[in-house]
PDB file of C-alpha atoms in Angstrom:
ATOM      1  CA  MET A  94      87.617 -35.386  30.555  1.00  0.00           C
ATOM      2  CA  ALA A  95      85.750 -38.458  31.776  1.00  0.00           C
ATOM      3  CA  SER A  96      82.349 -36.922  30.955  1.00  0.00           C
ATOM      4  CA  ALA A  97      83.552 -35.917  27.492  1.00  0.00           C
ATOM      5  CA  ALA A  98      84.804 -39.451  26.875  1.00  0.00           C
ATOM      6  CA  ALA A  99      81.485 -40.881  28.059  1.00  0.00           C
ATOM      7  CA  ALA A 100      79.592 -38.514  25.752  1.00  0.00           C
ATOM      8  CA  PHE A 101      81.740 -39.520  22.794  1.00  0.00           C
ATOM      9  CA  SER A 102      81.389 -43.222  23.593  1.00  0.00           C
ATOM     10  CA  ASN A 103      77.625 -43.063  24.045  1.00  0.00           C
ATOM     11  CA  SER A 104      77.044 -40.961  20.939  1.00  0.00           C
ATOM     12  CA  SER A 105      79.205 -43.339  18.909  1.00  0.00           C
ATOM     13  CA  LEU A 106      77.191 -46.343  20.097  1.00  0.00           C
ATOM     14  CA  LEU A 107      73.928 -44.555  19.342  1.00  0.00           C
ATOM     15  CA  SER A 108      75.052 -43.656  15.837  1.00  0.00           C
ATOM     16  CA  ALA A 109      76.038 -47.305  15.358  1.00  0.00           C
ATOM     17  CA  GLY A 110      72.456 -48.389  15.910  1.00  0.00           C
ATOM     18  CA  TYR A 111      72.399 -49.093  19.666  1.00  0.00           C
ATOM     19  CA  SER A 112      69.812 -47.539  21.947  1.00  0.00           C
ATOM     20  CA  SER A 113      70.578 -46.342  25.438  1.00  0.00           C
ATOM     21  CA  SER A 114      67.864 -48.688  26.748  1.00  0.00           C
ATOM     22  CA  SER A 115      69.783 -51.692  25.430  1.00  0.00           C
ATOM     23  CA  LEU A 116      72.891 -50.304  27.124  1.00  0.00           C
ATOM     24  CA  ASN A 117      70.975 -49.681  30.388  1.00  0.00           C
ATOM     25  CA  LEU A 118      72.124 -46.061  30.443  1.00  0.00           C
ATOM     26  CA  CYS A 119      70.628 -43.055  32.158  1.00  0.00           C
ATOM     27  CA  PRO A 120      72.566 -40.110  30.666  1.00  0.00           C
ATOM     28  CA  PRO A 121      72.788 -36.677  32.281  1.00  0.00           C
ATOM     29  CA  PRO A 122      70.740 -33.815  30.754  1.00  0.00           C
ATOM     30  CA  SER A 123      73.806 -32.403  28.971  1.00  0.00           C
ATOM     31  CA  LEU A 124      74.380 -35.740  27.245  1.00  0.00           C
ATOM     32  CA  VAL A 125      70.706 -36.006  26.291  1.00  0.00           C
ATOM     33  CA  SER A 126      70.934 -32.569  24.692  1.00  0.00           C
ATOM     34  CA  PHE A 127      74.111 -33.591  22.846  1.00  0.00           C
ATOM     35  CA  ASN A 128      72.499 -36.775  21.520  1.00  0.00           C
ATOM     36  CA  ARG A 129      69.380 -34.928  20.383  1.00  0.00           C
ATOM     37  CA  SER A 130      71.606 -32.591  18.332  1.00  0.00           C
ATOM     38  CA  ARG A 131      73.414 -35.616  16.945  1.00  0.00           C
ATOM     39  CA  LEU A 132      70.084 -37.241  16.103  1.00  0.00           C
ATOM     40  CA  ALA A 133      68.918 -34.141  14.217  1.00  0.00           C
ATOM     41  CA  SER A 134      72.101 -34.095  12.157  1.00  0.00           C
ATOM     42  CA  LEU A 135      71.781 -37.815  11.393  1.00  0.00           C
ATOM     43  CA  LYS A 136      68.195 -37.391  10.232  1.00  0.00           C
ATOM     44  CA  SER A 137      69.119 -34.496   7.911  1.00  0.00           C
ATOM     45  CA  SER A 138      72.186 -36.227   6.496  1.00  0.00           C
ATOM     46  CA  SER A 139      70.850 -39.782   6.167  1.00  0.00           C
ATOM     47  CA  PRO A 140      67.086 -39.721   5.521  1.00  0.00           C
ATOM     48  CA  SER A 141      67.158 -43.297   4.181  1.00  0.00           C
ATOM     49  CA  SER A 142      68.671 -44.645   7.434  1.00  0.00           C
ATOM     50  CA  PRO A 143      66.805 -42.966  10.281  1.00  0.00           C
ATOM     51  CA  ALA A 144      68.445 -43.128  13.664  1.00  0.00           C
ATOM     52  CA  ARG A 145      66.534 -43.739  16.869  1.00  0.00           C
ATOM     53  CA  LEU A 146      67.341 -42.401  20.322  1.00  0.00           C
ATOM     54  CA  VAL A 147      65.795 -44.083  23.348  1.00  0.00           C
ATOM     55  CA  VAL A 148      66.614 -42.760  26.801  1.00  0.00           C
ATOM     56  CA  ALA A 149      65.725 -45.110  29.681  1.00  0.00           C
ATOM     57  CA  CYS A 150      66.640 -44.627  33.312  1.00  0.00           C
ATOM     58  CA  SER A 151      67.747 -47.423  35.589  1.00  0.00           C
ATOM     59  CA  PRO A 152      64.916 -49.603  37.042  1.00  0.00           C
ATOM     60  CA  ASN A 153      66.370 -48.948  40.490  1.00  0.00           C
ATOM     61  CA  GLU A 154      65.827 -45.222  40.060  1.00  0.00           C
ATOM     62  CA  ASP A 155      62.258 -45.837  38.842  1.00  0.00           C
ATOM     63  CA  ALA A 156      61.545 -48.023  41.891  1.00  0.00           C
ATOM     64  CA  ALA A 157      63.010 -45.421  44.228  1.00  0.00           C
ATOM     65  CA  ALA A 158      60.897 -42.695  42.638  1.00  0.00           C
ATOM     66  CA  SER A 159      57.784 -44.875  42.952  1.00  0.00           C
ATOM     67  CA  LYS A 160      58.555 -45.544  46.635  1.00  0.00           C
ATOM     68  CA  GLU A 161      58.948 -41.839  47.298  1.00  0.00           C
ATOM     69  CA  GLU A 162      55.529 -41.213  45.753  1.00  0.00           C
ATOM     70  CA  THR A 163      53.848 -43.818  48.042  1.00  0.00           C
ATOM     71  CA  PRO A 164      52.869 -42.369  51.435  1.00  0.00           C
ATOM     72  CA  ILE A 165      54.786 -43.974  54.293  1.00  0.00           C
ATOM     73  CA  GLU A 166      51.587 -45.232  55.921  1.00  0.00           C
ATOM     74  CA  LEU A 167      50.864 -47.352  52.825  1.00  0.00           C
ATOM     75  CA  ARG A 168      54.319 -48.905  52.374  1.00  0.00           C
ATOM     76  CA  TYR A 169      54.131 -51.534  55.104  1.00  0.00           C
ATOM     77  CA  GLN A 170      51.726 -54.457  55.326  1.00  0.00           C
ATOM     78  CA  ALA A 171      50.240 -55.623  58.603  1.00  0.00           C
ATOM     79  CA  PHE A 172      51.307 -58.917  60.153  1.00  0.00           C
ATOM     80  CA  PRO A 173      49.064 -61.811  59.092  1.00  0.00           C
ATOM     81  CA  THR A 174      46.689 -63.327  61.632  1.00  0.00           C
ATOM     82  CA  VAL A 175      46.851 -67.083  62.128  1.00  0.00           C
ATOM     83  CA  MET A 176      45.450 -66.863  65.674  1.00  0.00           C
ATOM     84  CA  ASP A 177      43.895 -63.722  67.119  1.00  0.00           C
ATOM     85  CA  ILE A 178      43.811 -62.768  70.780  1.00  0.00           C
ATOM     86  CA  ASN A 179      40.548 -64.645  71.409  1.00  0.00           C
ATOM     87  CA  GLN A 180      41.989 -67.877  70.032  1.00  0.00           C
ATOM     88  CA  ILE A 181      45.157 -67.355  72.075  1.00  0.00           C
ATOM     89  CA  ARG A 182      43.063 -66.936  75.227  1.00  0.00           C
ATOM     90  CA  GLU A 183      41.419 -70.272  74.498  1.00  0.00           C
ATOM     91  CA  ILE A 184      44.850 -71.965  74.478  1.00  0.00           C
ATOM     92  CA  LEU A 185      46.852 -70.155  77.168  1.00  0.00           C
ATOM     93  CA  PRO A 186      45.646 -69.906  80.779  1.00  0.00           C
ATOM     94  CA  HIS A 187      47.323 -66.494  81.281  1.00  0.00           C
ATOM     95  CA  ARG A 188      45.276 -63.341  81.760  1.00  0.00           C
ATOM     96  CA  PHE A 189      45.922 -59.634  82.353  1.00  0.00           C
ATOM     97  CA  PRO A 190      48.464 -58.418  83.247  1.00  0.00           C
ATOM     98  CA  PHE A 191      50.483 -61.500  82.353  1.00  0.00           C
ATOM     99  CA  LEU A 192      49.248 -62.497  78.913  1.00  0.00           C
ATOM    100  CA  LEU A 193      52.183 -61.344  76.751  1.00  0.00           C
ATOM    101  CA  VAL A 194      51.194 -62.650  73.304  1.00  0.00           C
ATOM    102  CA  ASP A 195      48.943 -60.527  71.079  1.00  0.00           C
ATOM    103  CA  ARG A 196      48.823 -62.449  67.805  1.00  0.00           C
ATOM    104  CA  VAL A 197      50.172 -65.627  66.207  1.00  0.00           C
ATOM    105  CA  ILE A 198      51.411 -64.899  62.692  1.00  0.00           C
ATOM    106  CA  GLU A 199      52.713 -68.363  61.756  1.00  0.00           C
ATOM    107  CA  TYR A 200      52.029 -71.818  63.143  1.00  0.00           C
ATOM    108  CA  THR A 201      53.339 -75.225  62.108  1.00  0.00           C
ATOM    109  CA  PRO A 202      51.494 -77.910  64.114  1.00  0.00           C
ATOM    110  CA  GLY A 203      53.757 -79.672  66.574  1.00  0.00           C
ATOM    111  CA  VAL A 204      56.834 -77.858  65.278  1.00  0.00           C
ATOM    112  CA  SER A 205      56.932 -74.087  65.762  1.00  0.00           C
ATOM    113  CA  ALA A 206      55.022 -70.866  66.227  1.00  0.00           C
ATOM    114  CA  VAL A 207      55.787 -67.225  65.511  1.00  0.00           C
ATOM    115  CA  ALA A 208      53.902 -64.597  67.492  1.00  0.00           C
ATOM    116  CA  ILE A 209      54.076 -60.896  68.276  1.00  0.00           C
ATOM    117  CA  LYS A 210      53.873 -58.778  71.394  1.00  0.00           C
ATOM    118  CA  ASN A 211      53.091 -55.102  70.801  1.00  0.00           C
ATOM    119  CA  VAL A 212      55.138 -53.254  73.391  1.00  0.00           C
ATOM    120  CA  THR A 213      53.313 -50.076  74.420  1.00  0.00           C
ATOM    121  CA  ILE A 214      53.890 -47.408  77.027  1.00  0.00           C
ATOM    122  CA  ASN A 215      50.618 -48.539  78.622  1.00  0.00           C
ATOM    123  CA  ASP A 216      52.148 -51.879  79.660  1.00  0.00           C
ATOM    124  CA  ASN A 217      51.928 -52.094  83.433  1.00  0.00           C
ATOM    125  CA  PHE A 218      55.654 -52.747  83.965  1.00  0.00           C
ATOM    126  CA  PHE A 219      56.902 -49.480  82.421  1.00  0.00           C
ATOM    127  CA  PRO A 220      56.114 -47.150  85.360  1.00  0.00           C
ATOM    128  CA  GLY A 221      58.709 -49.022  87.404  1.00  0.00           C
ATOM    129  CA  HIS A 222      61.108 -50.227  84.654  1.00  0.00           C
ATOM    130  CA  PHE A 223      62.155 -47.489  84.267  1.00  0.00           C
ATOM    131  CA  PRO A 224      60.299 -44.187  84.840  1.00  0.00           C
ATOM    132  CA  GLU A 225      62.844 -42.185  82.819  1.00  0.00           C
ATOM    133  CA  ARG A 226      63.677 -44.871  80.255  1.00  0.00           C
ATOM    134  CA  PRO A 227      60.925 -47.413  79.491  1.00  0.00           C
ATOM    135  CA  ILE A 228      62.663 -50.745  78.779  1.00  0.00           C
ATOM    136  CA  MET A 229      60.877 -54.099  78.669  1.00  0.00           C
ATOM    137  CA  PRO A 230      62.306 -56.335  81.424  1.00  0.00           C
ATOM    138  CA  GLY A 231      64.362 -59.249  80.101  1.00  0.00           C
ATOM    139  CA  VAL A 232      62.516 -61.715  82.318  1.00  0.00           C
ATOM    140  CA  LEU A 233      59.242 -60.685  80.672  1.00  0.00           C
ATOM    141  CA  MET A 234      60.723 -61.185  77.213  1.00  0.00           C
ATOM    142  CA  VAL A 235      61.646 -64.708  78.305  1.00  0.00           C
ATOM    143  CA  GLU A 236      58.142 -65.207  79.720  1.00  0.00           C
ATOM    144  CA  ALA A 237      56.553 -63.980  76.489  1.00  0.00           C
ATOM    145  CA  MET A 238      58.679 -66.419  74.480  1.00  0.00           C
ATOM    146  CA  ALA A 239      57.739 -69.242  76.848  1.00  0.00           C
ATOM    147  CA  GLN A 240      54.072 -68.420  76.256  1.00  0.00           C
ATOM    148  CA  VAL A 241      54.637 -68.756  72.510  1.00  0.00           C
ATOM    149  CA  GLY A 242      56.206 -72.124  73.284  1.00  0.00           C
ATOM    150  CA  GLY A 243      53.056 -72.942  75.217  1.00  0.00           C
ATOM    151  CA  ILE A 244      50.983 -72.290  72.108  1.00  0.00           C
ATOM    152  CA  VAL A 245      53.031 -74.981  70.354  1.00  0.00           C
ATOM    153  CA  MET A 246      52.887 -77.426  73.260  1.00  0.00           C
ATOM    154  CA  LEU A 247      49.237 -76.992  74.252  1.00  0.00           C
ATOM    155  CA  GLN A 248      47.925 -78.251  70.939  1.00  0.00           C
ATOM    156  CA  PRO A 249      46.466 -81.704  70.185  1.00  0.00           C
ATOM    157  CA  ASP A 250      49.387 -82.291  67.787  1.00  0.00           C
ATOM    158  CA  VAL A 251      51.734 -82.431  70.777  1.00  0.00           C
ATOM    159  CA  GLY A 252      49.367 -83.663  73.451  1.00  0.00           C
ATOM    160  CA  GLY A 253      49.780 -81.024  76.135  1.00  0.00           C
ATOM    161  CA  SER A 254      47.019 -79.407  78.162  1.00  0.00           C
ATOM    162  CA  ARG A 255      46.765 -76.082  79.958  1.00  0.00           C
ATOM    163  CA  GLU A 256      46.153 -77.839  83.267  1.00  0.00           C
ATOM    164  CA  ASN A 257      49.534 -79.580  83.389  1.00  0.00           C
ATOM    165  CA  PHE A 258      51.985 -77.456  81.433  1.00  0.00           C
ATOM    166  CA  PHE A 259      54.894 -75.669  83.144  1.00  0.00           C
ATOM    167  CA  PHE A 260      57.936 -73.595  82.270  1.00  0.00           C
ATOM    168  CA  ALA A 261      60.764 -75.738  83.682  1.00  0.00           C
ATOM    169  CA  GLY A 262      64.044 -74.070  82.767  1.00  0.00           C
ATOM    170  CA  ILE A 263      66.131 -71.863  80.486  1.00  0.00           C
ATOM    171  CA  ASP A 264      69.705 -72.104  79.203  1.00  0.00           C
ATOM    172  CA  LYS A 265      72.060 -69.959  77.130  1.00  0.00           C
ATOM    173  CA  VAL A 266      69.820 -66.899  77.348  1.00  0.00           C
ATOM    174  CA  ARG A 267      71.296 -63.760  75.833  1.00  0.00           C
ATOM    175  CA  PHE A 268      69.841 -60.269  75.600  1.00  0.00           C
ATOM    176  CA  ARG A 269      71.241 -58.492  72.548  1.00  0.00           C
ATOM    177  CA  LYS A 270      69.410 -55.161  72.487  1.00  0.00           C
ATOM    178  CA  PRO A 271      66.907 -53.326  74.708  1.00  0.00           C
ATOM    179  CA  VAL A 272      63.229 -53.465  73.787  1.00  0.00           C
ATOM    180  CA  ILE A 273      61.423 -50.180  74.345  1.00  0.00           C
ATOM    181  CA  ALA A 274      57.892 -48.831  74.187  1.00  0.00           C
ATOM    182  CA  GLY A 275      56.744 -48.668  70.565  1.00  0.00           C
ATOM    183  CA  ASP A 276      58.594 -51.817  69.471  1.00  0.00           C
ATOM    184  CA  THR A 277      56.941 -54.938  68.091  1.00  0.00           C
ATOM    185  CA  LEU A 278      58.527 -58.037  69.581  1.00  0.00           C
ATOM    186  CA  VAL A 279      58.447 -60.930  67.083  1.00  0.00           C
ATOM    187  CA  MET A 280      59.092 -64.292  68.732  1.00  0.00           C
ATOM    188  CA  ARG A 281      59.818 -67.667  67.139  1.00  0.00           C
ATOM    189  CA  MET A 282      59.725 -70.838  69.221  1.00  0.00           C
ATOM    190  CA  THR A 283      60.763 -74.160  67.703  1.00  0.00           C
ATOM    191  CA  LEU A 284      60.333 -77.591  69.260  1.00  0.00           C
ATOM    192  CA  THR A 285      63.677 -79.418  69.126  1.00  0.00           C
ATOM    193  CA  LYS A 286      63.068 -82.442  71.349  1.00  0.00           C
ATOM    194  CA  LEU A 287      59.984 -84.049  72.835  1.00  0.00           C
ATOM    195  CA  GLN A 288      59.981 -86.915  75.315  1.00  0.00           C
ATOM    196  CA  LYS A 289      56.334 -87.714  75.909  1.00  0.00           C
ATOM    197  CA  ARG A 290      57.227 -90.592  78.230  1.00  0.00           C
ATOM    198  CA  PHE A 291      58.864 -88.186  80.697  1.00  0.00           C
ATOM    199  CA  GLY A 292      56.717 -85.195  79.822  1.00  0.00           C
ATOM    200  CA  ILE A 293      59.703 -83.072  78.806  1.00  0.00           C
ATOM    201  CA  ALA A 294      60.075 -80.794  75.798  1.00  0.00           C
ATOM    202  CA  LYS A 295      63.033 -78.702  74.667  1.00  0.00           C
ATOM    203  CA  MET A 296      62.597 -75.624  72.515  1.00  0.00           C
ATOM    204  CA  GLU A 297      64.760 -72.999  70.880  1.00  0.00           C
ATOM    205  CA  GLY A 298      63.596 -69.417  70.951  1.00  0.00           C
ATOM    206  CA  LYS A 299      64.556 -66.158  69.311  1.00  0.00           C
ATOM    207  CA  ALA A 300      62.948 -62.748  69.604  1.00  0.00           C
ATOM    208  CA  TYR A 301      63.389 -59.966  67.067  1.00  0.00           C
ATOM    209  CA  VAL A 302      62.682 -56.265  66.705  1.00  0.00           C
ATOM    210  CA  GLY A 303      62.951 -54.902  63.185  1.00  0.00           C
ATOM    211  CA  GLY A 304      64.646 -58.106  61.990  1.00  0.00           C
ATOM    212  CA  GLU A 305      67.417 -57.919  64.613  1.00  0.00           C
ATOM    213  CA  VAL A 306      67.766 -60.508  67.375  1.00  0.00           C
ATOM    214  CA  VAL A 307      67.095 -58.977  70.786  1.00  0.00           C
ATOM    215  CA  CYS A 308      66.835 -62.162  72.856  1.00  0.00           C
ATOM    216  CA  GLU A 309      67.546 -65.865  72.396  1.00  0.00           C
ATOM    217  CA  GLY A 310      67.805 -68.996  74.468  1.00  0.00           C
ATOM    218  CA  GLU A 311      66.919 -72.650  75.029  1.00  0.00           C
ATOM    219  CA  PHE A 312      63.752 -73.500  76.910  1.00  0.00           C
ATOM    220  CA  LEU A 313      62.689 -76.542  78.883  1.00  0.00           C
ATOM    221  CA  MET A 314      58.976 -77.285  79.223  1.00  0.00           C
ATOM    222  CA  ALA A 315      57.364 -79.856  81.513  1.00  0.00           C
ATOM    223  CA  MET A 316      54.068 -81.604  80.959  1.00  0.00           C
ATOM    224  CA  GLY A 317      52.856 -83.213  84.168  1.00  0.00           C
ATOM    225  CA  SER A 318      51.500 -82.575  87.631  1.00  0.00           C
ATOM    226  CA  ALA A 319      53.172 -79.905  89.735  1.00  0.00           C
TER     227      ALA A 319
END
């Protein structure tokens, strides 16, 4: 009954001079067939007032069809590169196996940095954490985030140097989801307070996998002699 009513309503609107594109309709094949018959009868009965039938599907359906036609390997863009691994090595003193930042994808001088760590099964901590279920240790997620904070702090805009920069403390750390081999850890560190006189900086950090928060906390950095 509902489909019959829809067919009657649509055919009435079409005969009144409306097109289905202006109504944003995507009729079923049976309705298209019905309207074509109606169009033929209108043309034969009213040659001086030709009717026009336009069938247009929803833009959402067109976009979905286009996405299905695009191979999956071409649908996703790579992360941008603001600092590559060589530039990171010039800033951070860490080296293998403890350099846990692969690329900086966004940097605002003296304010924040966003970087990624590609978590792979070849990381040296996976054989022991754990052999049957490779999960990135939470302490290493925190360390990786602190290194991103170091990229912010060890810049001329802030005044730090790799010789006198230390990870001093963490508060309110929460681990929301496990990070496993194959994930890309995206970390944002934001400077919230800087006291150059005392050599203390406070930062807020969040780490994401696939847009979901997996770790967050508040970090305390110290700039001074050990």
